[in-house]
């Protein structure tokens, strides 16, 4: 019987390496995909099969054909970016079952040829962390409002007390028996004013953590806001459509989420009484800026109120729940990036907010 030809040392080494890679992917407990430079899915781990409904038949298919269960509209661009730069990429994505993952795309480098021949995509479940972050952000927002309200509401009465102390001092003159008491009262008022100023400063400085820039996907932020507002959206019968021409921005995730949430919340709350909300969200490039626009068919805004709506605690309608801080926050966050907010509105027909954000794409 003719013996099969012996494999060369390099062939045996290649088979050995392939077996090791197969063994690695078969025994890894986190979802991972191996996609080659032609965007073809070559391997995946068992957890990836479970999470993303993959099957053995998906091996050899284009990655775009098997990504329908992942809200990941920029997958091709991101893989191409990693292959071209040979640098890691990290971002957060949300799957269609509303779970959040930290996604890492790592270059698969062929050392001998010094080239990137594909990528390893890893998914780490961060759903609990995102839920905790949401709760923290909600508490932090309440904290900021309480701090501001305390410092704002105390300043008026405090000024009155200072005036009364000065008036009493003038009336009493320099009488020896009252002077120590008046001095102590004046010092107490000064200490209280100092405390109020410190509270205001703390409220401002505690938001610095939110300014760390990272890659943010607008589609994810819109879906996140819709999820947070789902009961109100359902109650109002709102229809929400989006046109995402610029899918991503490098900016503070918390700030982008807050902008999208507040604009969408306003569009639902200030709806017309005779029709369901029809809301349209759009992103596009505008020079050095990324323009986020939110349009609605709600009650609209009077021309003489278009500036006032961006002030703290401004509410145009007392029958609509809220703190009056939403648009103030949107304006402040946009301006923090070097951008701005503009509003177009016609009373009785609807409103469009244009938020110019300065951040890398």
Short mmCIF file of C-alpha atoms in Angstrom, two decimals:
data_model
loop_
_atom_site.label_atom_id
_atom_site.label_comp_id
_atom_site.label_asym_id
_atom_site.label_seq_id
_atom_site.Cartn_x
_atom_site.Cartn_y
_atom_site.Cartn_z
CA UNK A 1 0.00 0.00 0.00
CA UNK A 2 1.26 3.41 -0.95
CA UNK A 3 2.09 5.54 2.08
CA UNK A 4 0.75 9.13 2.15
CA UNK A 5 3.47 11.70 1.62
CA UNK A 6 5.08 12.95 4.80
CA UNK A 7 4.20 16.47 5.80
CA UNK A 8 6.96 18.99 5.96
CA UNK A 9 8.00 20.51 9.26
CA UNK A 10 6.30 23.80 8.38
CA UNK A 11 3.07 21.97 7.48
CA UNK A 12 3.13 20.08 10.76
CA UNK A 13 3.75 23.33 12.62
CA UNK A 14 0.83 24.97 10.81
CA UNK A 15 -1.49 22.09 11.70
CA UNK A 16 -0.33 22.24 15.31
CA UNK A 17 -0.96 25.98 15.51
CA UNK A 18 -4.39 25.57 13.92
CA UNK A 19 -5.25 22.84 16.45
CA UNK A 20 -4.17 25.12 19.29
CA UNK A 21 -6.34 27.93 17.92
CA UNK A 22 -9.30 25.56 17.55
CA UNK A 23 -8.77 24.36 21.12
CA UNK A 24 -8.60 27.94 22.39
CA UNK A 25 -11.84 28.96 20.67
CA UNK A 26 -13.61 25.76 21.78
CA UNK A 27 -12.80 26.29 25.47
CA UNK A 28 -13.05 30.05 25.91
CA UNK A 29 -15.91 31.10 28.20
CA UNK A 30 -16.48 34.57 26.72
CA UNK A 31 -18.02 35.38 23.32
CA UNK A 32 -15.27 35.84 20.71
CA UNK A 33 -15.19 36.00 16.91
CA UNK A 34 -12.25 35.65 14.55
CA UNK A 35 -12.79 37.63 11.34
CA UNK A 36 -10.16 37.65 8.60
CA UNK A 37 -8.98 40.60 6.51
CA UNK A 38 -11.68 39.87 3.90
CA UNK A 39 -14.40 40.26 6.57
CA UNK A 40 -15.08 36.52 6.57
CA UNK A 41 -16.06 34.87 9.86
CA UNK A 42 -13.51 32.11 10.45
CA UNK A 43 -14.05 30.98 14.03
CA UNK A 44 -16.18 31.72 17.08
CA UNK A 45 -16.44 30.50 20.66
CA UNK A 46 -19.42 28.50 22.04
CA UNK A 47 -20.65 31.50 24.10
CA UNK A 48 -20.71 33.57 20.88
CA UNK A 49 -22.89 30.88 19.30
CA UNK A 50 -25.31 31.12 22.23
CA UNK A 51 -25.44 34.92 22.51
CA UNK A 52 -25.61 35.75 18.81
CA UNK A 53 -27.49 32.75 17.39
CA UNK A 54 -24.54 31.56 15.31
CA UNK A 55 -24.24 28.09 13.82
CA UNK A 56 -21.47 26.06 12.20
CA UNK A 57 -22.88 27.06 8.80
CA UNK A 58 -22.02 30.71 9.54
CA UNK A 59 -18.28 29.99 9.33
CA UNK A 60 -17.12 31.25 5.95
CA UNK A 61 -19.86 33.89 5.68
CA UNK A 62 -19.29 37.64 5.47
CA UNK A 63 -19.46 39.22 8.93
CA UNK A 64 -22.11 41.68 7.73
CA UNK A 65 -24.42 38.73 7.03
CA UNK A 66 -24.24 37.37 10.58
CA UNK A 67 -24.34 40.58 12.63
CA UNK A 68 -28.12 41.14 12.58
CA UNK A 69 -28.44 40.27 16.26
CA UNK A 70 -25.85 42.90 17.26
CA UNK A 71 -26.67 46.60 17.17
CA UNK A 72 -23.32 47.35 15.59
CA UNK A 73 -23.84 49.47 12.44
CA UNK A 74 -20.16 50.42 12.12
CA UNK A 75 -18.73 46.90 12.34
CA UNK A 76 -17.13 46.97 8.88
CA UNK A 77 -15.60 50.42 9.38
CA UNK A 78 -14.26 49.46 12.81
CA UNK A 79 -12.69 46.21 11.59
CA UNK A 80 -11.10 48.05 8.65
CA UNK A 81 -9.80 50.70 11.06
CA UNK A 82 -8.12 48.07 13.25
CA UNK A 83 -6.64 46.18 10.28
CA UNK A 84 -5.26 49.40 8.81
CA UNK A 85 -3.85 50.82 12.06
CA UNK A 86 -3.01 47.52 13.86
CA UNK A 87 -4.30 49.24 17.01
CA UNK A 88 -6.89 47.95 19.48
CA UNK A 89 -10.38 49.45 19.45
CA UNK A 90 -12.77 49.47 22.39
CA UNK A 91 -16.41 50.55 22.50
CA UNK A 92 -19.76 49.73 24.09
CA UNK A 93 -22.60 48.17 22.09
CA UNK A 94 -26.12 47.02 22.82
CA UNK A 95 -27.61 43.83 21.39
CA UNK A 96 -31.18 43.53 20.18
CA UNK A 97 -32.18 41.89 23.48
CA UNK A 98 -31.15 45.17 25.19
CA UNK A 99 -27.99 43.78 26.84
CA UNK A 100 -24.83 45.89 26.91
CA UNK A 101 -21.34 44.61 26.05
CA UNK A 102 -17.88 46.10 26.06
CA UNK A 103 -16.53 45.22 22.64
CA UNK A 104 -12.79 44.92 22.01
CA UNK A 105 -11.43 44.53 18.48
CA UNK A 106 -7.82 43.33 18.53
CA UNK A 107 -5.59 43.00 15.44
CA UNK A 108 -4.58 39.44 14.49
CA UNK A 109 -0.98 40.00 13.40
CA UNK A 110 1.10 37.61 11.28
CA UNK A 111 4.49 38.28 12.87
CA UNK A 112 6.72 36.88 10.13
CA UNK A 113 5.01 38.99 7.48
CA UNK A 114 4.42 41.95 9.81
CA UNK A 115 0.84 42.41 8.66
CA UNK A 116 -2.63 42.25 10.19
CA UNK A 117 -4.56 39.33 8.77
CA UNK A 118 -7.83 39.88 10.60
CA UNK A 119 -9.23 40.69 14.01
CA UNK A 120 -10.32 38.99 17.22
CA UNK A 121 -13.59 40.50 18.48
CA UNK A 122 -14.32 40.00 22.19
CA UNK A 123 -17.63 40.76 23.95
CA UNK A 124 -17.63 41.36 27.72
CA UNK A 125 -21.04 41.58 29.41
CA UNK A 126 -21.34 44.95 31.18
CA UNK A 127 -25.12 45.06 31.52
CA UNK A 128 -25.03 45.22 35.33
CA UNK A 129 -22.44 47.99 35.19
CA UNK A 130 -24.59 50.01 32.76
CA UNK A 131 -27.68 49.57 34.96
CA UNK A 132 -25.69 50.72 37.98
CA UNK A 133 -24.36 53.69 36.00
CA UNK A 134 -27.90 54.67 35.02
CA UNK A 135 -29.00 54.59 38.65
CA UNK A 136 -25.94 56.58 39.67
CA UNK A 137 -26.57 59.19 36.97
CA UNK A 138 -30.18 59.53 38.12
CA UNK A 139 -29.06 60.02 41.72
CA UNK A 140 -26.32 62.39 40.61
CA UNK A 141 -28.82 64.51 38.69
CA UNK A 142 -31.07 64.71 41.75
CA UNK A 143 -28.03 65.59 43.85
CA UNK A 144 -27.03 68.40 41.46
CA UNK A 145 -30.57 69.79 41.49
CA UNK A 146 -30.76 69.64 45.29
CA UNK A 147 -27.37 71.34 45.69
CA UNK A 148 -28.32 74.07 43.22
CA UNK A 149 -31.75 74.58 44.77
CA UNK A 150 -30.30 74.76 48.28
CA UNK A 151 -27.64 77.29 47.35
CA UNK A 152 -30.06 79.28 45.17
CA UNK A 153 -32.93 79.34 47.67
CA UNK A 154 -30.71 80.20 50.65
CA UNK A 155 -28.97 83.15 48.98
CA UNK A 156 -32.08 85.38 49.03
CA UNK A 157 -32.94 84.97 52.73
CA UNK A 158 -29.23 85.13 53.57
CA UNK A 159 -28.92 88.54 51.92
CA UNK A 160 -31.96 89.70 53.91
CA UNK A 161 -30.37 88.50 57.15
CA UNK A 162 -27.14 90.36 56.30
CA UNK A 163 -29.16 93.51 55.67
CA UNK A 164 -31.03 93.14 58.96
CA UNK A 165 -27.79 92.58 60.88
CA UNK A 166 -26.31 95.74 59.37
CA UNK A 167 -29.51 97.67 60.19
CA UNK A 168 -29.45 96.42 63.79
CA UNK A 169 -25.81 97.38 64.10
CA UNK A 170 -26.61 100.90 62.88
CA UNK A 171 -29.52 101.16 65.34
CA UNK A 172 -27.55 99.82 68.30
CA UNK A 173 -24.40 101.73 67.51
CA UNK A 174 -21.35 100.58 69.47
CA UNK A 175 -23.15 99.70 72.72
CA UNK A 176 -20.82 97.51 74.76
CA UNK A 177 -23.46 94.99 75.82
CA UNK A 178 -24.72 94.25 72.28
CA UNK A 179 -21.48 94.52 70.27
CA UNK A 180 -20.19 90.95 71.03
CA UNK A 181 -23.55 89.47 70.05
CA UNK A 182 -23.69 91.50 66.83
CA UNK A 183 -20.12 90.48 65.96
CA UNK A 184 -20.95 86.81 66.51
CA UNK A 185 -24.10 87.12 64.41
CA UNK A 186 -22.17 88.79 61.58
CA UNK A 187 -19.51 86.07 61.68
CA UNK A 188 -22.19 83.34 61.60
CA UNK A 189 -23.77 84.93 58.52
CA UNK A 190 -20.36 85.11 56.79
CA UNK A 191 -19.73 81.44 57.60
CA UNK A 192 -23.12 80.48 56.21
CA UNK A 193 -22.48 82.37 52.97
CA UNK A 194 -19.11 80.64 52.65
CA UNK A 195 -20.83 77.26 53.07
CA UNK A 196 -23.36 78.10 50.35
CA UNK A 197 -20.56 79.05 47.95
CA UNK A 198 -18.73 75.80 48.73
CA UNK A 199 -21.89 73.79 48.06
CA UNK A 200 -22.23 75.44 44.65
CA UNK A 201 -18.57 74.71 43.86
CA UNK A 202 -18.93 71.06 44.90
CA UNK A 203 -22.00 70.68 42.68
CA UNK A 204 -19.99 71.94 39.70
CA UNK A 205 -16.75 70.03 40.37
CA UNK A 206 -18.46 66.67 40.98
CA UNK A 207 -19.56 66.59 37.34
CA UNK A 208 -15.95 66.60 36.05
CA UNK A 209 -15.88 62.78 35.97
CA UNK A 210 -18.44 62.91 33.16
CA UNK A 211 -16.13 64.76 30.77
CA UNK A 212 -13.84 61.84 29.84
CA UNK A 213 -14.16 61.38 26.05
CA UNK A 214 -14.74 57.97 24.49
CA UNK A 215 -16.22 56.51 21.32
CA UNK A 216 -20.01 56.90 21.51
CA UNK A 217 -22.55 55.44 19.08
CA UNK A 218 -25.57 57.69 18.47
CA UNK A 219 -27.80 54.73 17.59
CA UNK A 220 -27.06 53.13 20.95
CA UNK A 221 -27.73 56.36 22.82
CA UNK A 222 -31.08 56.81 21.05
CA UNK A 223 -32.12 53.23 21.86
CA UNK A 224 -30.97 53.73 25.45
CA UNK A 225 -33.11 56.88 25.79
CA UNK A 226 -36.10 55.12 24.20
CA UNK A 227 -35.71 52.27 26.69
CA UNK A 228 -35.59 54.68 29.64
CA UNK A 229 -38.70 56.51 28.34
CA UNK A 230 -40.55 53.44 27.04
CA UNK A 231 -43.59 53.87 29.33
CA UNK A 232 -44.07 57.53 28.40
CA UNK A 233 -43.49 56.77 24.69
CA UNK A 234 -46.09 53.98 24.81
CA UNK A 235 -48.59 56.13 26.71
CA UNK A 236 -48.23 58.96 24.18
CA UNK A 237 -48.31 56.63 21.15
CA UNK A 238 -45.14 58.33 19.92
CA UNK A 239 -43.51 57.35 16.62
CA UNK A 240 -39.74 57.84 16.60
CA UNK A 241 -37.60 57.68 13.47
CA UNK A 242 -33.89 58.32 13.04
CA UNK A 243 -31.50 59.14 10.21
CA UNK A 244 -27.94 58.53 11.40
CA UNK A 245 -25.52 60.01 8.86
CA UNK A 246 -22.71 60.34 11.41
CA UNK A 247 -22.88 57.16 13.52
CA UNK A 248 -20.24 57.93 16.14
CA UNK A 249 -18.57 60.74 18.05
CA UNK A 250 -15.67 60.79 20.53
CA UNK A 251 -17.12 62.64 23.50
CA UNK A 252 -18.30 62.04 27.07
CA UNK A 253 -20.75 59.12 27.00
CA UNK A 254 -22.72 60.47 29.97
CA UNK A 255 -23.07 63.87 28.34
CA UNK A 256 -24.22 62.52 24.97
CA UNK A 257 -26.71 60.24 26.72
CA UNK A 258 -28.02 63.18 28.76
CA UNK A 259 -28.47 65.37 25.66
CA UNK A 260 -30.35 62.69 23.72
CA UNK A 261 -32.48 61.73 26.74
CA UNK A 262 -33.53 65.29 27.58
CA UNK A 263 -34.40 66.22 23.99
CA UNK A 264 -36.40 63.04 23.44
CA UNK A 265 -38.13 63.43 26.81
CA UNK A 266 -39.15 67.00 25.93
CA UNK A 267 -40.48 65.94 22.53
CA UNK A 268 -42.72 63.35 24.20
CA UNK A 269 -43.84 65.57 27.11
CA UNK A 270 -44.69 68.70 25.10
CA UNK A 271 -46.94 66.90 22.64
CA UNK A 272 -50.02 68.38 21.02
CA UNK A 273 -53.32 67.34 22.65
CA UNK A 274 -54.94 66.35 19.34
CA UNK A 275 -52.23 64.13 17.81
CA UNK A 276 -49.63 61.53 18.72
CA UNK A 277 -45.99 62.65 18.80
CA UNK A 278 -44.08 62.20 15.55
CA UNK A 279 -40.38 62.56 16.40
CA UNK A 280 -37.45 62.58 14.00
CA UNK A 281 -33.81 62.37 15.12
CA UNK A 282 -30.96 63.11 12.73
CA UNK A 283 -27.16 63.32 12.89
CA UNK A 284 -25.01 64.90 10.19
CA UNK A 285 -21.66 66.61 9.69
CA UNK A 286 -21.66 70.40 9.70
CA UNK A 287 -18.16 71.79 9.16
CA UNK A 288 -16.07 71.01 12.24
CA UNK A 289 -19.19 70.04 14.17
CA UNK A 290 -21.55 67.10 14.38
CA UNK A 291 -25.16 68.26 14.28
CA UNK A 292 -27.74 66.36 16.31
CA UNK A 293 -31.30 67.46 15.48
CA UNK A 294 -34.53 66.40 17.19
CA UNK A 295 -37.82 67.45 15.56
CA UNK A 296 -41.37 66.99 16.83
CA UNK A 297 -44.94 67.93 15.91
CA UNK A 298 -45.81 69.13 19.40
CA UNK A 299 -47.25 72.32 20.84
CA UNK A 300 -44.39 74.56 19.71
CA UNK A 301 -42.81 77.53 21.49
CA UNK A 302 -43.69 81.23 21.41
CA UNK A 303 -41.00 83.42 19.83
CA UNK A 304 -40.52 85.45 23.02
CA UNK A 305 -39.88 82.27 25.05
CA UNK A 306 -37.15 80.76 22.86
CA UNK A 307 -34.32 82.19 24.98
CA UNK A 308 -35.97 81.61 28.34
CA UNK A 309 -36.37 77.85 27.81
CA UNK A 310 -32.61 77.39 28.26
CA UNK A 311 -32.57 79.00 31.72
CA UNK A 312 -32.55 76.99 34.94
CA UNK A 313 -35.92 75.83 36.28
CA UNK A 314 -37.86 77.24 33.32
CA UNK A 315 -41.11 75.42 32.60
CA UNK A 316 -43.41 76.79 29.92
CA UNK A 317 -46.35 74.69 31.10
CA UNK A 318 -47.06 73.96 34.74
CA UNK A 319 -49.23 70.96 33.82
CA UNK A 320 -46.19 69.14 32.41
CA UNK A 321 -44.07 67.32 34.98
CA UNK A 322 -40.37 68.13 35.27
CA UNK A 323 -37.79 70.30 37.00
CA UNK A 324 -37.20 72.79 34.19
CA UNK A 325 -33.53 71.76 34.06
CA UNK A 326 -33.47 69.60 30.91
CA UNK A 327 -32.78 72.23 28.24
CA UNK A 328 -30.45 74.12 30.56
CA UNK A 329 -28.39 70.93 30.86
CA UNK A 330 -28.46 70.33 27.08
CA UNK A 331 -27.22 73.88 26.42
CA UNK A 332 -24.49 73.67 29.05
CA UNK A 333 -23.21 70.30 27.82
CA UNK A 334 -23.16 71.44 24.18
CA UNK A 335 -21.30 74.62 25.07
CA UNK A 336 -18.80 72.61 27.12
CA UNK A 337 -17.71 70.96 23.84
CA UNK A 338 -17.35 74.34 22.11
CA UNK A 339 -20.73 73.91 20.44
CA UNK A 340 -24.16 75.47 20.79
CA UNK A 341 -27.91 74.81 20.72
CA UNK A 342 -30.40 76.45 18.36
CA UNK A 343 -34.18 76.13 18.26
CA UNK A 344 -36.71 76.48 15.46
CA UNK A 345 -40.37 76.41 16.40
CA UNK A 346 -43.83 77.36 15.21
CA UNK A 347 -46.58 77.58 17.79
CA UNK A 348 -49.08 74.79 17.33
CA UNK A 349 -46.98 72.95 14.73
CA UNK A 350 -43.80 71.71 16.40
CA UNK A 351 -40.18 72.32 17.34
CA UNK A 352 -36.70 71.36 16.16
CA UNK A 353 -33.64 71.55 18.40
CA UNK A 354 -30.25 71.63 16.67
CA UNK A 355 -27.35 70.67 18.95
CA UNK A 356 -23.88 71.39 17.52
CA UNK A 357 -21.29 69.15 19.17
CA UNK A 358 -17.57 69.54 18.71
CA UNK A 359 -16.00 66.10 18.92
CA UNK A 360 -13.99 63.74 16.76
CA UNK A 361 -15.86 61.32 14.52
#
